[in-house]
């Protein structure tokens, strides 16, 4: 088995008397889609924020590609190759789809020399066009993002996170608020990106059908702790997992 690309070890985070994350540990393997599920309030988003720099964990470590990145700022993590989306969309509504992707890539690639002496797009336009094609947004490439449907903006948001990442992308509820017809496209796209580009993706999701179809392994959280890690087939039939969901 390949070495983990991300190792989360003993993460704790409390807010006053409330222990939101309670000693969470798991690995992310290269080239996998890892799902993170659990009842509302179990600590999933707080865990993501501890891993990705929005919050500083009280205890624990995060290792990325063999080096500790615990406590790094979100911008430093993004430069290092950890991208993410949020539950709220992060697109620039007055910019076109192509411009959104280009800005996302430029923010995390290049250096002072390249910005001074290379083309304004830092030579990234072929990569941008490739992403537009992969996400089937070609007919909207020159449309302002604010004019897109919510589902189309969701696709753009995911594409932007991939443009800004060279390692692992964390997606926070990519299925949330997306209609059924668009949802099938999001699901198929993640599976395709994973297969063709070997993209490593970690997904928080409440839509169980969605996560069971896209994930290779699933981390189940309950009351701030890891309840179970396993394949979708193992998770689907696990008595503890069933009890945790039925109990909420």
Short mmCIF file of C-alpha atoms in Angstrom, two decimals:
data_model
loop_
_atom_site.label_atom_id
_atom_site.label_comp_id
_atom_site.label_asym_id
_atom_site.label_seq_id
_atom_site.Cartn_x
_atom_site.Cartn_y
_atom_site.Cartn_z
CA UNK A 1 0.00 0.00 0.00
CA UNK A 2 1.25 3.49 -0.89
CA UNK A 3 2.25 5.86 1.91
CA UNK A 4 -0.51 8.26 3.00
CA UNK A 5 -0.42 11.69 1.39
CA UNK A 6 -2.18 13.20 4.42
CA UNK A 7 -1.96 11.90 7.99
CA UNK A 8 -4.32 13.32 10.61
CA UNK A 9 -3.25 12.34 14.12
CA UNK A 10 -5.06 12.99 17.40
CA UNK A 11 -6.82 16.23 16.49
CA UNK A 12 -8.67 17.88 19.37
CA UNK A 13 -10.68 21.11 19.29
CA UNK A 14 -12.93 22.50 22.01
CA UNK A 15 -15.08 25.59 22.19
CA UNK A 16 -15.39 26.31 25.88
CA UNK A 17 -16.92 23.22 27.51
CA UNK A 18 -17.92 21.71 24.14
CA UNK A 19 -15.43 19.17 22.75
CA UNK A 20 -16.16 19.53 19.03
CA UNK A 21 -13.34 17.25 17.80
CA UNK A 22 -12.09 14.54 20.14
CA UNK A 23 -8.85 12.83 19.11
CA UNK A 24 -9.58 12.24 15.42
CA UNK A 25 -7.02 10.26 13.40
CA UNK A 26 -7.13 8.93 9.84
CA UNK A 27 -5.04 8.71 6.65
CA UNK A 28 -5.72 9.94 3.13
CA UNK A 29 -4.18 7.66 0.53
CA UNK A 30 -2.88 9.01 -2.80
CA UNK A 31 -5.41 8.78 -5.60
CA UNK A 32 -8.41 7.94 -3.43
CA UNK A 33 -11.74 9.62 -2.79
CA UNK A 34 -12.22 9.59 0.97
CA UNK A 35 -15.65 10.39 2.37
CA UNK A 36 -16.24 11.94 5.81
CA UNK A 37 -19.78 11.51 7.11
CA UNK A 38 -21.67 11.75 10.39
CA UNK A 39 -24.80 13.21 11.97
CA UNK A 40 -25.22 17.00 12.19
CA UNK A 41 -23.03 18.50 14.88
CA UNK A 42 -20.55 15.61 14.99
CA UNK A 43 -17.55 17.86 14.22
CA UNK A 44 -16.95 17.31 10.50
CA UNK A 45 -16.61 20.96 9.46
CA UNK A 46 -14.61 21.83 12.59
CA UNK A 47 -12.23 18.99 11.72
CA UNK A 48 -11.83 20.29 8.15
CA UNK A 49 -11.11 23.76 9.51
CA UNK A 50 -8.46 22.38 11.87
CA UNK A 51 -6.78 20.49 9.04
CA UNK A 52 -6.91 23.40 6.59
CA UNK A 53 -5.88 26.30 8.79
CA UNK A 54 -9.13 28.10 9.48
CA UNK A 55 -8.85 26.92 13.10
CA UNK A 56 -5.84 25.98 15.21
CA UNK A 57 -6.29 22.55 16.82
CA UNK A 58 -5.82 22.34 20.59
CA UNK A 59 -3.79 19.15 20.14
CA UNK A 60 -2.72 16.86 17.32
CA UNK A 61 -0.79 16.99 14.08
CA UNK A 62 -1.47 17.17 10.35
CA UNK A 63 1.22 15.74 8.05
CA UNK A 64 1.18 16.39 4.30
CA UNK A 65 3.59 14.49 2.05
CA UNK A 66 5.77 13.60 5.03
CA UNK A 67 6.05 17.10 6.55
CA UNK A 68 4.09 18.59 9.43
CA UNK A 69 1.74 21.38 8.31
CA UNK A 70 -0.02 21.73 11.66
CA UNK A 71 -1.02 25.33 12.28
CA UNK A 72 -0.14 26.56 8.79
CA UNK A 73 -2.29 29.38 7.42
CA UNK A 74 -4.87 28.57 4.72
CA UNK A 75 -2.87 30.49 2.11
CA UNK A 76 0.34 28.66 2.95
CA UNK A 77 -1.47 25.31 2.80
CA UNK A 78 -2.97 26.24 -0.57
CA UNK A 79 0.47 27.15 -1.90
CA UNK A 80 1.71 23.81 -0.59
CA UNK A 81 -0.96 21.87 -2.46
CA UNK A 82 -4.00 21.55 -0.18
CA UNK A 83 -7.08 23.04 -1.82
CA UNK A 84 -10.63 23.25 -0.52
CA UNK A 85 -14.17 24.39 -1.12
CA UNK A 86 -16.59 25.71 1.49
CA UNK A 87 -20.30 25.16 2.05
CA UNK A 88 -20.77 28.75 0.79
CA UNK A 89 -19.62 29.33 -2.79
CA UNK A 90 -16.35 31.21 -3.27
CA UNK A 91 -16.68 32.29 -6.93
CA UNK A 92 -16.19 35.85 -8.20
CA UNK A 93 -19.63 36.71 -9.66
CA UNK A 94 -18.54 39.63 -11.87
CA UNK A 95 -15.72 37.65 -13.51
CA UNK A 96 -16.13 35.09 -16.29
CA UNK A 97 -15.73 31.37 -15.76
CA UNK A 98 -12.36 31.48 -17.50
CA UNK A 99 -11.21 34.47 -15.41
CA UNK A 100 -12.27 32.75 -12.17
CA UNK A 101 -10.15 29.72 -13.02
CA UNK A 102 -7.19 31.81 -14.14
CA UNK A 103 -7.19 33.93 -10.98
CA UNK A 104 -7.45 30.80 -8.85
CA UNK A 105 -4.43 29.28 -10.58
CA UNK A 106 -2.39 32.50 -10.57
CA UNK A 107 -2.90 32.97 -6.84
CA UNK A 108 -1.06 29.73 -6.11
CA UNK A 109 1.41 29.35 -8.95
CA UNK A 110 4.34 31.34 -10.24
CA UNK A 111 6.79 33.62 -8.45
CA UNK A 112 8.01 37.21 -8.62
CA UNK A 113 10.18 36.49 -11.66
CA UNK A 114 7.38 34.82 -13.61
CA UNK A 115 4.92 37.59 -12.75
CA UNK A 116 7.37 40.23 -14.04
CA UNK A 117 8.59 38.57 -17.22
CA UNK A 118 6.04 35.99 -18.35
CA UNK A 119 2.72 36.51 -20.08
CA UNK A 120 -0.07 37.98 -17.90
CA UNK A 121 -1.67 34.54 -17.63
CA UNK A 122 1.69 33.01 -16.53
CA UNK A 123 1.26 30.51 -19.35
CA UNK A 124 -1.66 28.92 -17.50
CA UNK A 125 -4.36 29.37 -20.15
CA UNK A 126 -3.92 25.85 -21.65
CA UNK A 127 -4.41 24.42 -18.15
CA UNK A 128 -7.47 26.64 -17.63
CA UNK A 129 -8.98 25.50 -20.94
CA UNK A 130 -8.30 21.88 -20.03
CA UNK A 131 -10.18 22.34 -16.74
CA UNK A 132 -13.07 24.06 -18.52
CA UNK A 133 -13.33 21.09 -20.86
CA UNK A 134 -13.09 18.57 -18.00
CA UNK A 135 -15.95 20.29 -16.16
CA UNK A 136 -18.03 20.63 -19.34
CA UNK A 137 -18.20 24.41 -18.97
CA UNK A 138 -17.01 25.31 -22.46
CA UNK A 139 -20.33 26.89 -23.45
CA UNK A 140 -20.10 29.11 -20.36
CA UNK A 141 -16.39 29.97 -20.46
CA UNK A 142 -16.99 33.67 -21.23
CA UNK A 143 -20.12 34.01 -19.09
CA UNK A 144 -19.96 35.93 -15.83
CA UNK A 145 -20.08 33.49 -12.92
CA UNK A 146 -22.94 35.41 -11.31
CA UNK A 147 -25.17 34.50 -14.26
CA UNK A 148 -24.67 30.75 -13.80
CA UNK A 149 -27.14 28.49 -12.01
CA UNK A 150 -26.29 27.39 -8.49
CA UNK A 151 -25.27 23.95 -9.72
CA UNK A 152 -23.03 25.43 -12.41
CA UNK A 153 -21.41 27.72 -9.84
CA UNK A 154 -20.84 24.67 -7.65
CA UNK A 155 -18.97 23.01 -10.53
CA UNK A 156 -16.91 26.16 -11.05
CA UNK A 157 -16.11 26.31 -7.33
CA UNK A 158 -14.82 22.72 -7.39
CA UNK A 159 -12.83 23.41 -10.57
CA UNK A 160 -11.25 26.47 -8.93
CA UNK A 161 -10.17 24.40 -5.93
CA UNK A 162 -8.53 21.88 -8.27
CA UNK A 163 -6.78 24.68 -10.18
CA UNK A 164 -5.28 26.01 -6.95
CA UNK A 165 -4.15 22.60 -5.70
CA UNK A 166 -1.31 20.32 -6.66
CA UNK A 167 -1.98 17.73 -4.01
CA UNK A 168 -5.27 17.07 -2.23
CA UNK A 169 -8.65 18.80 -2.55
CA UNK A 170 -11.08 18.92 0.38
CA UNK A 171 -14.71 19.41 -0.68
CA UNK A 172 -17.27 20.57 1.89
CA UNK A 173 -20.71 19.27 0.85
CA UNK A 174 -20.37 19.41 -2.96
CA UNK A 175 -23.88 17.93 -3.29
CA UNK A 176 -25.51 20.51 -1.02
CA UNK A 177 -28.25 22.51 -2.73
CA UNK A 178 -27.62 20.94 -6.16
CA UNK A 179 -30.65 19.66 -8.09
CA UNK A 180 -30.85 15.98 -8.98
CA UNK A 181 -29.94 16.33 -12.66
CA UNK A 182 -26.86 18.44 -11.88
CA UNK A 183 -25.96 16.19 -8.93
CA UNK A 184 -25.50 13.20 -11.22
CA UNK A 185 -23.06 15.30 -13.25
CA UNK A 186 -21.07 16.30 -10.15
CA UNK A 187 -20.85 12.67 -9.07
CA UNK A 188 -19.72 11.44 -12.47
CA UNK A 189 -17.22 14.29 -12.77
CA UNK A 190 -15.53 13.51 -9.46
CA UNK A 191 -15.26 9.83 -10.37
CA UNK A 192 -13.85 10.71 -13.80
CA UNK A 193 -11.30 13.20 -12.40
CA UNK A 194 -10.18 10.63 -9.88
CA UNK A 195 -9.73 7.94 -12.51
CA UNK A 196 -8.14 10.03 -15.27
CA UNK A 197 -6.06 12.50 -13.26
CA UNK A 198 -5.55 10.35 -10.13
CA UNK A 199 -6.96 13.28 -8.14
CA UNK A 200 -6.95 12.78 -4.37
CA UNK A 201 -10.21 14.11 -2.94
CA UNK A 202 -11.65 14.27 0.58
CA UNK A 203 -15.40 14.90 0.75
CA UNK A 204 -17.67 15.91 3.64
CA UNK A 205 -21.21 15.05 2.62
CA UNK A 206 -24.68 14.52 4.09
CA UNK A 207 -26.06 12.91 0.93
CA UNK A 208 -25.44 9.24 1.70
CA UNK A 209 -26.31 7.95 -1.76
CA UNK A 210 -23.80 10.38 -3.27
CA UNK A 211 -20.95 9.50 -0.92
CA UNK A 212 -21.51 5.74 -1.15
CA UNK A 213 -21.21 5.97 -4.95
CA UNK A 214 -18.08 8.15 -5.16
CA UNK A 215 -15.93 7.19 -2.15
CA UNK A 216 -13.38 4.39 -1.97
CA UNK A 217 -13.31 4.59 1.84
CA UNK A 218 -15.45 6.43 4.37
CA UNK A 219 -14.63 7.93 7.77
CA UNK A 220 -17.72 7.98 10.02
CA UNK A 221 -17.71 10.54 12.83
CA UNK A 222 -19.97 10.60 15.89
CA UNK A 223 -19.85 13.11 18.73
CA UNK A 224 -16.46 14.46 17.67
CA UNK A 225 -14.72 11.09 17.33
CA UNK A 226 -14.08 8.55 14.58
CA UNK A 227 -16.66 5.79 14.89
CA UNK A 228 -15.59 3.67 11.91
CA UNK A 229 -13.37 3.70 8.83
CA UNK A 230 -14.14 1.31 6.00
CA UNK A 231 -15.33 0.74 2.47
CA UNK A 232 -18.85 1.85 1.51
CA UNK A 233 -20.01 -1.77 1.73
CA UNK A 234 -18.59 -2.11 5.24
CA UNK A 235 -20.03 1.20 6.41
CA UNK A 236 -23.48 0.60 4.94
CA UNK A 237 -24.04 -2.53 7.06
CA UNK A 238 -22.15 -1.63 10.23
CA UNK A 239 -24.44 -1.81 13.31
CA UNK A 240 -22.64 1.05 15.11
CA UNK A 241 -23.02 3.35 12.11
CA UNK A 242 -26.69 2.47 11.73
CA UNK A 243 -27.28 3.13 15.43
CA UNK A 244 -25.45 6.47 15.30
CA UNK A 245 -27.65 7.72 12.48
CA UNK A 246 -30.90 6.28 13.80
CA UNK A 247 -30.10 7.77 17.19
CA UNK A 248 -30.08 11.28 15.74
#
